PDB file of C-alpha atoms in Angstrom:
ATOM      1  CA  MET A   1      25.807   7.031  12.849  1.00  0.00           C
ATOM      2  CA  GLU A   2      22.371   6.844  14.463  1.00  0.00           C
ATOM      3  CA  THR A   3      19.657   4.644  13.026  1.00  0.00           C
ATOM      4  CA  ALA A   4      17.625   6.527  10.423  1.00  0.00           C
ATOM      5  CA  LEU A   5      14.059   5.324   9.936  1.00  0.00           C
ATOM      6  CA  SER A   6      11.180   6.397   7.765  1.00  0.00           C
ATOM      7  CA  PHE A   7       7.667   4.979   7.558  1.00  0.00           C
ATOM      8  CA  GLU A   8       5.093   4.535   4.821  1.00  0.00           C
ATOM      9  CA  ILE A   9       1.436   5.114   5.668  1.00  0.00           C
ATOM     10  CA  SER A  10      -1.435   3.896   3.511  1.00  0.00           C
ATOM     11  CA  ALA A  11      -3.780   6.572   2.162  1.00  0.00           C
ATOM     12  CA  MET A  12      -7.134   6.488   3.877  1.00  0.00           C
ATOM     13  CA  PRO A  13     -10.479   7.287   2.230  1.00  0.00           C
ATOM     14  CA  LYS A  14     -11.990   7.977   5.679  1.00  0.00           C
ATOM     15  CA  ILE A  15     -10.451   9.969   8.469  1.00  0.00           C
ATOM     16  CA  ASP A  16     -10.299   8.240  11.874  1.00  0.00           C
ATOM     17  CA  ASN A  17      -7.759   7.926  14.712  1.00  0.00           C
ATOM     18  CA  THR A  18      -5.426   5.603  12.753  1.00  0.00           C
ATOM     19  CA  LEU A  19      -2.917   8.374  12.074  1.00  0.00           C
ATOM     20  CA  GLU A  20      -2.786   9.434  15.714  1.00  0.00           C
ATOM     21  CA  ARG A  21      -2.019   5.858  16.803  1.00  0.00           C
ATOM     22  CA  LEU A  22       0.647   5.452  14.091  1.00  0.00           C
ATOM     23  CA  LEU A  23       2.301   8.708  15.108  1.00  0.00           C
ATOM     24  CA  LYS A  24       2.235   7.757  18.752  1.00  0.00           C
ATOM     25  CA  ASN A  25       4.065   4.538  17.974  1.00  0.00           C
ATOM     26  CA  THR A  26       6.611   5.933  15.539  1.00  0.00           C
ATOM     27  CA  GLU A  27       7.512   9.489  16.553  1.00  0.00           C
ATOM     28  CA  ALA A  28       9.561   8.211  19.499  1.00  0.00           C
ATOM     29  CA  LEU A  29      11.787   6.617  16.861  1.00  0.00           C
ATOM     30  CA  THR A  30      12.485  10.115  15.426  1.00  0.00           C
ATOM     31  CA  PRO A  31      11.654   9.234  11.806  1.00  0.00           C
ATOM     32  CA  LEU A  32      13.178  11.247   8.980  1.00  0.00           C
ATOM     33  CA  PHE A  33       9.831  11.448   7.155  1.00  0.00           C
ATOM     34  CA  TYR A  34       6.529   9.695   6.444  1.00  0.00           C
ATOM     35  CA  THR A  35       5.512   8.711   2.942  1.00  0.00           C
ATOM     36  CA  VAL A  36       1.868   8.222   1.967  1.00  0.00           C
ATOM     37  CA  ASN A  37       1.147   5.794  -0.832  1.00  0.00           C
ATOM     38  CA  THR A  38      -1.354   6.492  -3.602  1.00  0.00           C
ATOM     39  CA  GLU A  39      -4.023   4.695  -5.667  1.00  0.00           C
ATOM     40  CA  ILE A  40      -3.655   1.348  -3.952  1.00  0.00           C
ATOM     41  CA  GLY A  41      -6.809  -0.772  -3.998  1.00  0.00           C
ATOM     42  CA  LYS A  42      -9.790   1.575  -4.193  1.00  0.00           C
ATOM     43  CA  THR A  43      -8.031   4.725  -2.988  1.00  0.00           C
ATOM     44  CA  GLU A  44      -7.488   7.675  -5.279  1.00  0.00           C
ATOM     45  CA  TRP A  45      -4.940  10.502  -5.284  1.00  0.00           C
ATOM     46  CA  ARG A  46      -7.338  12.710  -3.344  1.00  0.00           C
ATOM     47  CA  ASP A  47      -7.238  10.173  -0.466  1.00  0.00           C
ATOM     48  CA  THR A  48      -3.414  10.517  -0.474  1.00  0.00           C
ATOM     49  CA  TYR A  49      -3.740  14.311  -0.436  1.00  0.00           C
ATOM     50  CA  ASN A  50      -6.247  14.333   2.453  1.00  0.00           C
ATOM     51  CA  THR A  51      -4.109  11.891   4.469  1.00  0.00           C
ATOM     52  CA  CYS A  52      -1.042  14.068   3.897  1.00  0.00           C
ATOM     53  CA  CYS A  53      -2.899  17.206   5.011  1.00  0.00           C
ATOM     54  CA  GLN A  54      -4.091  15.492   8.183  1.00  0.00           C
ATOM     55  CA  LEU A  55      -0.552  14.260   8.901  1.00  0.00           C
ATOM     56  CA  LYS A  56       0.833  17.778   8.483  1.00  0.00           C
ATOM     57  CA  ASN A  57      -1.619  18.952  11.158  1.00  0.00           C
ATOM     58  CA  LEU A  58      -0.514  16.209  13.544  1.00  0.00           C
ATOM     59  CA  THR A  59       3.279  16.107  13.229  1.00  0.00           C
ATOM     60  CA  HIS A  60       6.307  18.244  12.498  1.00  0.00           C
ATOM     61  CA  VAL A  61       7.979  15.333  10.680  1.00  0.00           C
ATOM     62  CA  ASN A  62       8.259  15.836   6.929  1.00  0.00           C
ATOM     63  CA  VAL A  63       5.399  14.325   4.844  1.00  0.00           C
ATOM     64  CA  VAL A  64       6.153  12.956   1.367  1.00  0.00           C
ATOM     65  CA  PRO A  65       3.168  11.953  -0.835  1.00  0.00           C
ATOM     66  CA  HIS A  66       3.412   9.477  -3.665  1.00  0.00           C
ATOM     67  CA  VAL A  67       2.533  10.907  -7.047  1.00  0.00           C
ATOM     68  CA  ALA A  68       1.775   8.300  -9.734  1.00  0.00           C
ATOM     69  CA  ILE A  69       1.186   8.692 -13.463  1.00  0.00           C
ATOM     70  CA  ASN A  70      -1.542   6.019 -13.684  1.00  0.00           C
ATOM     71  CA  ASN A  71      -2.784   7.192 -17.094  1.00  0.00           C
ATOM     72  CA  LYS A  72      -3.071  10.853 -16.084  1.00  0.00           C
ATOM     73  CA  ASP A  73      -2.326  13.591 -18.550  1.00  0.00           C
ATOM     74  CA  GLU A  74      -0.019  16.528 -17.981  1.00  0.00           C
ATOM     75  CA  CYS A  75      -2.797  18.853 -16.915  1.00  0.00           C
ATOM     76  CA  GLU A  76      -4.055  16.550 -14.163  1.00  0.00           C
ATOM     77  CA  LEU A  77      -0.567  15.817 -12.861  1.00  0.00           C
ATOM     78  CA  CYS A  78       0.268  19.497 -12.729  1.00  0.00           C
ATOM     79  CA  PHE A  79      -2.933  20.149 -10.804  1.00  0.00           C
ATOM     80  CA  ILE A  80      -2.025  17.450  -8.237  1.00  0.00           C
ATOM     81  CA  ILE A  81       1.512  18.725  -7.800  1.00  0.00           C
ATOM     82  CA  GLU A  82       0.321  22.303  -7.386  1.00  0.00           C
ATOM     83  CA  GLU A  83      -2.230  21.243  -4.780  1.00  0.00           C
ATOM     84  CA  TYR A  84       0.613  19.863  -2.705  1.00  0.00           C
ATOM     85  CA  LEU A  85       2.746  22.965  -3.237  1.00  0.00           C
ATOM     86  CA  LYS A  86      -0.120  25.170  -2.044  1.00  0.00           C
ATOM     87  CA  ASN A  87      -0.008  23.242   1.203  1.00  0.00           C
ATOM     88  CA  ASP A  88       3.717  23.605   1.624  1.00  0.00           C
ATOM     89  CA  ILE A  89       4.418  19.987   0.656  1.00  0.00           C
ATOM     90  CA  THR A  90       7.523  20.350  -1.493  1.00  0.00           C
ATOM     91  CA  GLU A  91       8.877  16.797  -1.599  1.00  0.00           C
ATOM     92  CA  LEU A  92       7.258  14.048  -3.688  1.00  0.00           C
ATOM     93  CA  PHE A  93       7.737  10.342  -4.155  1.00  0.00           C
ATOM     94  CA  VAL A  94       7.388   9.968  -7.944  1.00  0.00           C
ATOM     95  CA  ILE A  95       6.422   6.651  -9.568  1.00  0.00           C
ATOM     96  CA  ARG A  96       4.620   5.291 -12.595  1.00  0.00           C
ATOM     97  CA  GLY A  97       2.007   3.440 -10.545  1.00  0.00           C
ATOM     98  CA  ASP A  98       0.585  -0.071 -10.734  1.00  0.00           C
ATOM     99  CA  ARG A  99      -2.578   1.050 -12.503  1.00  0.00           C
ATOM    100  CA  HIS A 100      -0.759   2.609 -15.440  1.00  0.00           C
ATOM    101  CA  ARG A 101      -1.304   1.162 -18.895  1.00  0.00           C
ATOM    102  CA  PHE A 102       1.068   2.196 -21.676  1.00  0.00           C
ATOM    103  CA  ASP A 103      -0.512   4.637 -24.114  1.00  0.00           C
ATOM    104  CA  GLU A 104       1.693   6.391 -26.666  1.00  0.00           C
ATOM    105  CA  LYS A 105      -0.766   9.281 -26.705  1.00  0.00           C
ATOM    106  CA  LEU A 106       0.035  10.116 -23.083  1.00  0.00           C
ATOM    107  CA  PRO A 107       2.923  12.478 -22.318  1.00  0.00           C
ATOM    108  CA  PHE A 108       4.247  10.182 -19.562  1.00  0.00           C
ATOM    109  CA  ASN A 109       4.488   6.421 -19.580  1.00  0.00           C
ATOM    110  CA  TYR A 110       7.512   5.924 -17.342  1.00  0.00           C
ATOM    111  CA  GLY A 111       8.343   7.286 -13.933  1.00  0.00           C
ATOM    112  CA  ILE A 112      11.582   8.810 -15.184  1.00  0.00           C
ATOM    113  CA  GLU A 113       9.630  10.939 -17.702  1.00  0.00           C
ATOM    114  CA  LEU A 114       7.557  12.446 -14.917  1.00  0.00           C
ATOM    115  CA  ILE A 115      10.667  12.973 -12.800  1.00  0.00           C
ATOM    116  CA  ASP A 116      12.317  14.831 -15.704  1.00  0.00           C
ATOM    117  CA  PHE A 117       9.177  16.960 -16.206  1.00  0.00           C
ATOM    118  CA  ILE A 118       8.910  17.891 -12.513  1.00  0.00           C
ATOM    119  CA  ARG A 119      12.594  18.758 -12.378  1.00  0.00           C
ATOM    120  CA  ARG A 120      12.229  21.190 -15.295  1.00  0.00           C
ATOM    121  CA  ARG A 121       8.832  22.691 -14.430  1.00  0.00           C
ATOM    122  CA  TYR A 122       9.023  22.660 -10.625  1.00  0.00           C
ATOM    123  CA  PRO A 123      12.756  22.974  -9.784  1.00  0.00           C
ATOM    124  CA  GLU A 124      11.954  23.733  -6.105  1.00  0.00           C
ATOM    125  CA  VAL A 125      10.414  20.249  -5.631  1.00  0.00           C
ATOM    126  CA  MET A 126      12.591  17.556  -4.061  1.00  0.00           C
ATOM    127  CA  ILE A 127      12.053  14.074  -5.484  1.00  0.00           C
ATOM    128  CA  LYS A 128      12.317  10.574  -4.112  1.00  0.00           C
ATOM    129  CA  SER A 129      11.601   7.537  -6.269  1.00  0.00           C
ATOM    130  CA  SER A 130      11.512   3.774  -6.288  1.00  0.00           C
ATOM    131  CA  VAL A 131      13.923   0.951  -6.925  1.00  0.00           C
ATOM    132  CA  TYR A 132      13.419  -2.807  -7.130  1.00  0.00           C
ATOM    133  CA  PRO A 133      16.125  -4.870  -5.370  1.00  0.00           C
ATOM    134  CA  ASP A 134      15.805  -7.604  -7.997  1.00  0.00           C
ATOM    135  CA  TYR A 135      15.437  -5.062 -10.809  1.00  0.00           C
ATOM    136  CA  HIS A 136      12.106  -4.040 -12.337  1.00  0.00           C
ATOM    137  CA  LYS A 137      10.173  -6.888 -13.918  1.00  0.00           C
ATOM    138  CA  GLU A 138      10.075  -5.013 -17.246  1.00  0.00           C
ATOM    139  CA  SER A 139      13.807  -4.371 -17.448  1.00  0.00           C
ATOM    140  CA  ILE A 140      15.416  -6.132 -20.385  1.00  0.00           C
ATOM    141  CA  THR A 141      18.759  -6.534 -18.603  1.00  0.00           C
ATOM    142  CA  PRO A 142      20.203  -5.616 -15.204  1.00  0.00           C
ATOM    143  CA  GLU A 143      22.601  -3.261 -17.026  1.00  0.00           C
ATOM    144  CA  ARG A 144      19.661  -1.375 -18.533  1.00  0.00           C
ATOM    145  CA  GLU A 145      18.010  -1.103 -15.117  1.00  0.00           C
ATOM    146  CA  ILE A 146      21.195   0.327 -13.598  1.00  0.00           C
ATOM    147  CA  ASP A 147      21.357   2.872 -16.432  1.00  0.00           C
ATOM    148  CA  TRP A 148      17.822   4.058 -15.630  1.00  0.00           C
ATOM    149  CA  LEU A 149      18.631   4.310 -11.950  1.00  0.00           C
ATOM    150  CA  ARG A 150      21.731   6.390 -12.730  1.00  0.00           C
ATOM    151  CA  LYS A 151      19.543   8.631 -14.858  1.00  0.00           C
ATOM    152  CA  LYS A 152      17.141   9.146 -11.918  1.00  0.00           C
ATOM    153  CA  LEU A 153      20.050  10.190  -9.714  1.00  0.00           C
ATOM    154  CA  GLN A 154      21.395  12.507 -12.417  1.00  0.00           C
ATOM    155  CA  LEU A 155      17.978  14.177 -12.511  1.00  0.00           C
ATOM    156  CA  GLY A 156      18.383  15.035  -8.815  1.00  0.00           C
ATOM    157  CA  VAL A 157      16.396  12.262  -7.131  1.00  0.00           C
ATOM    158  CA  THR A 158      17.516  12.497  -3.528  1.00  0.00           C
ATOM    159  CA  GLU A 159      16.730   8.933  -2.494  1.00  0.00           C
ATOM    160  CA  LEU A 160      15.733   5.653  -4.132  1.00  0.00           C
ATOM    161  CA  ILE A 161      13.534   3.565  -1.824  1.00  0.00           C
ATOM    162  CA  SER A 162      13.174  -0.118  -2.565  1.00  0.00           C
ATOM    163  CA  GLN A 163      10.180  -2.332  -2.698  1.00  0.00           C
ATOM    164  CA  LEU A 164      10.010  -5.067  -0.042  1.00  0.00           C
ATOM    165  CA  CYS A 165      13.367  -6.837   0.010  1.00  0.00           C
ATOM    166  CA  LEU A 166      14.003 -10.229   1.631  1.00  0.00           C
ATOM    167  CA  ASN A 167      17.444 -10.685   0.100  1.00  0.00           C
ATOM    168  CA  LYS A 168      19.888  -8.071   1.295  1.00  0.00           C
ATOM    169  CA  ASN A 169      22.605  -9.384  -1.062  1.00  0.00           C
ATOM    170  CA  ALA A 170      20.599  -8.130  -4.017  1.00  0.00           C
ATOM    171  CA  PHE A 171      20.389  -4.720  -2.378  1.00  0.00           C
ATOM    172  CA  SER A 172      24.115  -4.705  -1.523  1.00  0.00           C
ATOM    173  CA  TYR A 173      25.114  -5.681  -5.077  1.00  0.00           C
ATOM    174  CA  MET A 174      22.965  -2.943  -6.588  1.00  0.00           C
ATOM    175  CA  LYS A 175      24.605  -0.376  -4.280  1.00  0.00           C
ATOM    176  CA  MET A 176      27.998  -1.613  -5.376  1.00  0.00           C
ATOM    177  CA  GLN A 177      27.057  -1.123  -9.039  1.00  0.00           C
ATOM    178  CA  LEU A 178      25.747   2.394  -8.490  1.00  0.00           C
ATOM    179  CA  GLY A 179      28.374   3.339  -5.928  1.00  0.00           C
ATOM    180  CA  ASN A 180      28.296   2.501  -2.241  1.00  0.00           C
ATOM    181  CA  ASP A 181      27.454   6.122  -1.425  1.00  0.00           C
ATOM    182  CA  SER A 182      24.339   6.055  -3.633  1.00  0.00           C
ATOM    183  CA  PRO A 183      21.218   7.085  -1.715  1.00  0.00           C
ATOM    184  CA  ILE A 184      19.406   3.742  -1.890  1.00  0.00           C
ATOM    185  CA  THR A 185      17.252   2.628   1.040  1.00  0.00           C
ATOM    186  CA  ILE A 186      15.986  -0.854   1.727  1.00  0.00           C
ATOM    187  CA  SER A 187      12.363  -1.456   2.765  1.00  0.00           C
ATOM    188  CA  MET A 188      10.496  -3.931   4.934  1.00  0.00           C
ATOM    189  CA  MET A 189       6.910  -4.572   5.942  1.00  0.00           C
ATOM    190  CA  PRO A 190       5.206  -6.825   8.539  1.00  0.00           C
ATOM    191  CA  ILE A 191       5.503 -10.347   7.131  1.00  0.00           C
ATOM    192  CA  LEU A 192       2.413 -11.923   8.616  1.00  0.00           C
ATOM    193  CA  ASN A 193       0.073 -12.884   5.782  1.00  0.00           C
ATOM    194  CA  PHE A 194       2.259 -15.321   3.885  1.00  0.00           C
ATOM    195  CA  SER A 195      -0.297 -15.896   1.077  1.00  0.00           C
ATOM    196  CA  PHE A 196      -0.293 -12.136   0.409  1.00  0.00           C
ATOM    197  CA  ILE A 197       3.491 -11.943   0.625  1.00  0.00           C
ATOM    198  CA  GLU A 198       3.937 -14.802  -1.859  1.00  0.00           C
ATOM    199  CA  SER A 199       1.482 -13.251  -4.311  1.00  0.00           C
ATOM    200  CA  PHE A 200       3.013  -9.788  -3.907  1.00  0.00           C
ATOM    201  CA  LEU A 201       6.543 -10.998  -4.483  1.00  0.00           C
ATOM    202  CA  LYS A 202       5.517 -13.102  -7.470  1.00  0.00           C
ATOM    203  CA  ASN A 203       3.656 -10.233  -9.121  1.00  0.00           C
ATOM    204  CA  ASN A 204       6.641  -7.940  -8.711  1.00  0.00           C
ATOM    205  CA  THR A 205       9.243 -10.629  -9.526  1.00  0.00           C
ATOM    206  CA  ILE A 206      10.996 -10.110  -6.171  1.00  0.00           C
ATOM    207  CA  ASP A 207      13.067 -12.926  -4.709  1.00  0.00           C
ATOM    208  CA  TYR A 208      11.301 -15.057  -2.086  1.00  0.00           C
ATOM    209  CA  PRO A 209      14.101 -16.933  -0.282  1.00  0.00           C
ATOM    210  CA  LEU A 210      13.665 -20.688  -0.083  1.00  0.00           C
ATOM    211  CA  TRP A 211      14.688 -20.835   3.585  1.00  0.00           C
ATOM    212  CA  ILE A 212      11.674 -18.671   4.474  1.00  0.00           C
ATOM    213  CA  LYS A 213       9.315 -20.871   2.426  1.00  0.00           C
ATOM    214  CA  LYS A 214      10.646 -24.001   4.162  1.00  0.00           C
ATOM    215  CA  HIS A 215      10.024 -22.507   7.591  1.00  0.00           C
ATOM    216  CA  ILE A 216       6.453 -21.709   6.621  1.00  0.00           C
ATOM    217  CA  ARG A 217       5.812 -25.167   5.184  1.00  0.00           C
ATOM    218  CA  SER A 218       7.239 -26.913   8.230  1.00  0.00           C
ATOM    219  CA  SER A 219       5.522 -24.829  10.884  1.00  0.00           C
ATOM    220  CA  ASN A 220       2.054 -25.358  12.260  1.00  0.00           C
ATOM    221  CA  ILE A 221      -0.506 -22.973  10.750  1.00  0.00           C
ATOM    222  CA  ASN A 222      -1.130 -21.599  14.244  1.00  0.00           C
ATOM    223  CA  ASN A 223       2.531 -20.605  14.537  1.00  0.00           C
ATOM    224  CA  HIS A 224       2.686 -18.678  11.240  1.00  0.00           C
ATOM    225  CA  ARG A 225       2.003 -15.346  12.920  1.00  0.00           C
ATOM    226  CA  GLU A 226       4.591 -15.960  15.593  1.00  0.00           C
ATOM    227  CA  PHE A 227       7.183 -16.936  12.981  1.00  0.00           C
ATOM    228  CA  GLY A 228       6.247 -13.895  10.875  1.00  0.00           C
ATOM    229  CA  ILE A 229       6.828 -11.506  13.784  1.00  0.00           C
ATOM    230  CA  GLN A 230      10.145 -13.158  14.629  1.00  0.00           C
ATOM    231  CA  LEU A 231      11.236 -13.076  10.975  1.00  0.00           C
ATOM    232  CA  THR A 232      10.304  -9.427  10.528  1.00  0.00           C
ATOM    233  CA  GLN A 233      12.144  -8.419  13.654  1.00  0.00           C
ATOM    234  CA  PHE A 234      15.197 -10.405  12.558  1.00  0.00           C
ATOM    235  CA  LEU A 235      15.293  -8.722   9.123  1.00  0.00           C
ATOM    236  CA  ILE A 236      14.738  -5.246  10.578  1.00  0.00           C
ATOM    237  CA  GLU A 237      17.669  -5.738  12.931  1.00  0.00           C
ATOM    238  CA  GLU A 238      19.899  -7.187  10.195  1.00  0.00           C
ATOM    239  CA  TYR A 239      19.205  -4.345   7.762  1.00  0.00           C
ATOM    240  CA  ILE A 240      19.682  -1.636  10.388  1.00  0.00           C
ATOM    241  CA  LYS A 241      22.894  -3.261  11.641  1.00  0.00           C
ATOM    242  CA  GLU A 242      24.371  -3.154   8.130  1.00  0.00           C
ATOM    243  CA  ASN A 243      22.939   0.037   6.669  1.00  0.00           C
ATOM    244  CA  LYS A 244      21.775   2.186   9.655  1.00  0.00           C
ATOM    245  CA  ARG A 245      18.794   3.101   7.430  1.00  0.00           C
ATOM    246  CA  LEU A 246      15.418   1.474   6.847  1.00  0.00           C
ATOM    247  CA  HIS A 247      12.089   2.395   5.303  1.00  0.00           C
ATOM    248  CA  PHE A 248       9.111   0.500   6.759  1.00  0.00           C
ATOM    249  CA  PHE A 249       5.655  -0.058   5.295  1.00  0.00           C
ATOM    250  CA  THR A 250       3.343   0.213   8.300  1.00  0.00           C
ATOM    251  CA  LEU A 251       0.229  -1.094   6.523  1.00  0.00           C
ATOM    252  CA  ASN A 252      -1.451   1.236   9.037  1.00  0.00           C
ATOM    253  CA  ASN A 253      -1.022  -1.382  11.766  1.00  0.00           C
ATOM    254  CA  ALA A 254       0.050   0.816  14.672  1.00  0.00           C
ATOM    255  CA  GLU A 255       0.118  -1.955  17.293  1.00  0.00           C
ATOM    256  CA  MET A 256       2.263  -4.220  15.083  1.00  0.00           C
ATOM    257  CA  VAL A 257       4.721  -1.378  14.387  1.00  0.00           C
ATOM    258  CA  LYS A 258       5.090  -0.790  18.115  1.00  0.00           C
ATOM    259  CA  LYS A 259       5.738  -4.495  18.740  1.00  0.00           C
ATOM    260  CA  LEU A 260       8.306  -4.765  15.922  1.00  0.00           C
ATOM    261  CA  PHE A 261      10.284  -1.688  16.860  1.00  0.00           C
ATOM    262  CA  ASP A 262      10.126  -1.900  20.683  1.00  0.00           C
ATOM    263  CA  LYS A 263      13.799  -2.898  20.913  1.00  0.00           C
ATOM    264  CA  LEU A 264      14.862   0.313  19.140  1.00  0.00           C
ATOM    265  CA  ARG A 265      13.089   2.692  21.523  1.00  0.00           C
TER     266      ARG A 265
END
């Protein structure tokens, strides 16, 4: 089986040559698709839409936008979905979104509710969704989390893509629970800003292995970047060796992506 890669691109409020540089450094790796995240930082769904449209004009690789609830009502979500459909984008990455605040007056408060709605109203749409390797921070028990993931798959979700994972055992155990043939894909990102990584993992209750922390604490501050590159390359190679499949968050850093994946070209 050949290595199967996909890449996540951050939505951009302004159009520049970033996408061209990212494509130049990733298309040689024959990616399965590109995802475009949504409503991160100050970006809005329209930034995701515009980035996806530009990507479609630049590549023949499939483009999959994130669609998040984030306190939207049914009318607004339908409008967004239909905008994508008008532009021949028929696969969506469906999530609740980090900005969402529970409101019983809203028709959707959980990603699975929006997945179910899309499946019934837009049966032609293919759906990908998310999975947390250490289970979602709001899950009452691991068993409940596995039940929700099974429900996503029963609703026709074609692939569950994980958040950043630094502990492949957690990923492997989840696959065993759902079935080793379950379409679950592990994700990585450049591990360079360790303060950001620590905060990100803590906020999402994702395991931060002690051996990595000890390497950071023991290394000179000037060597952090070098260690981060070495660590990221090691994890990429380990995950690909075991699973032949990896989703990578580019963070729109085209030069870093090229450096990290040079061995696979």
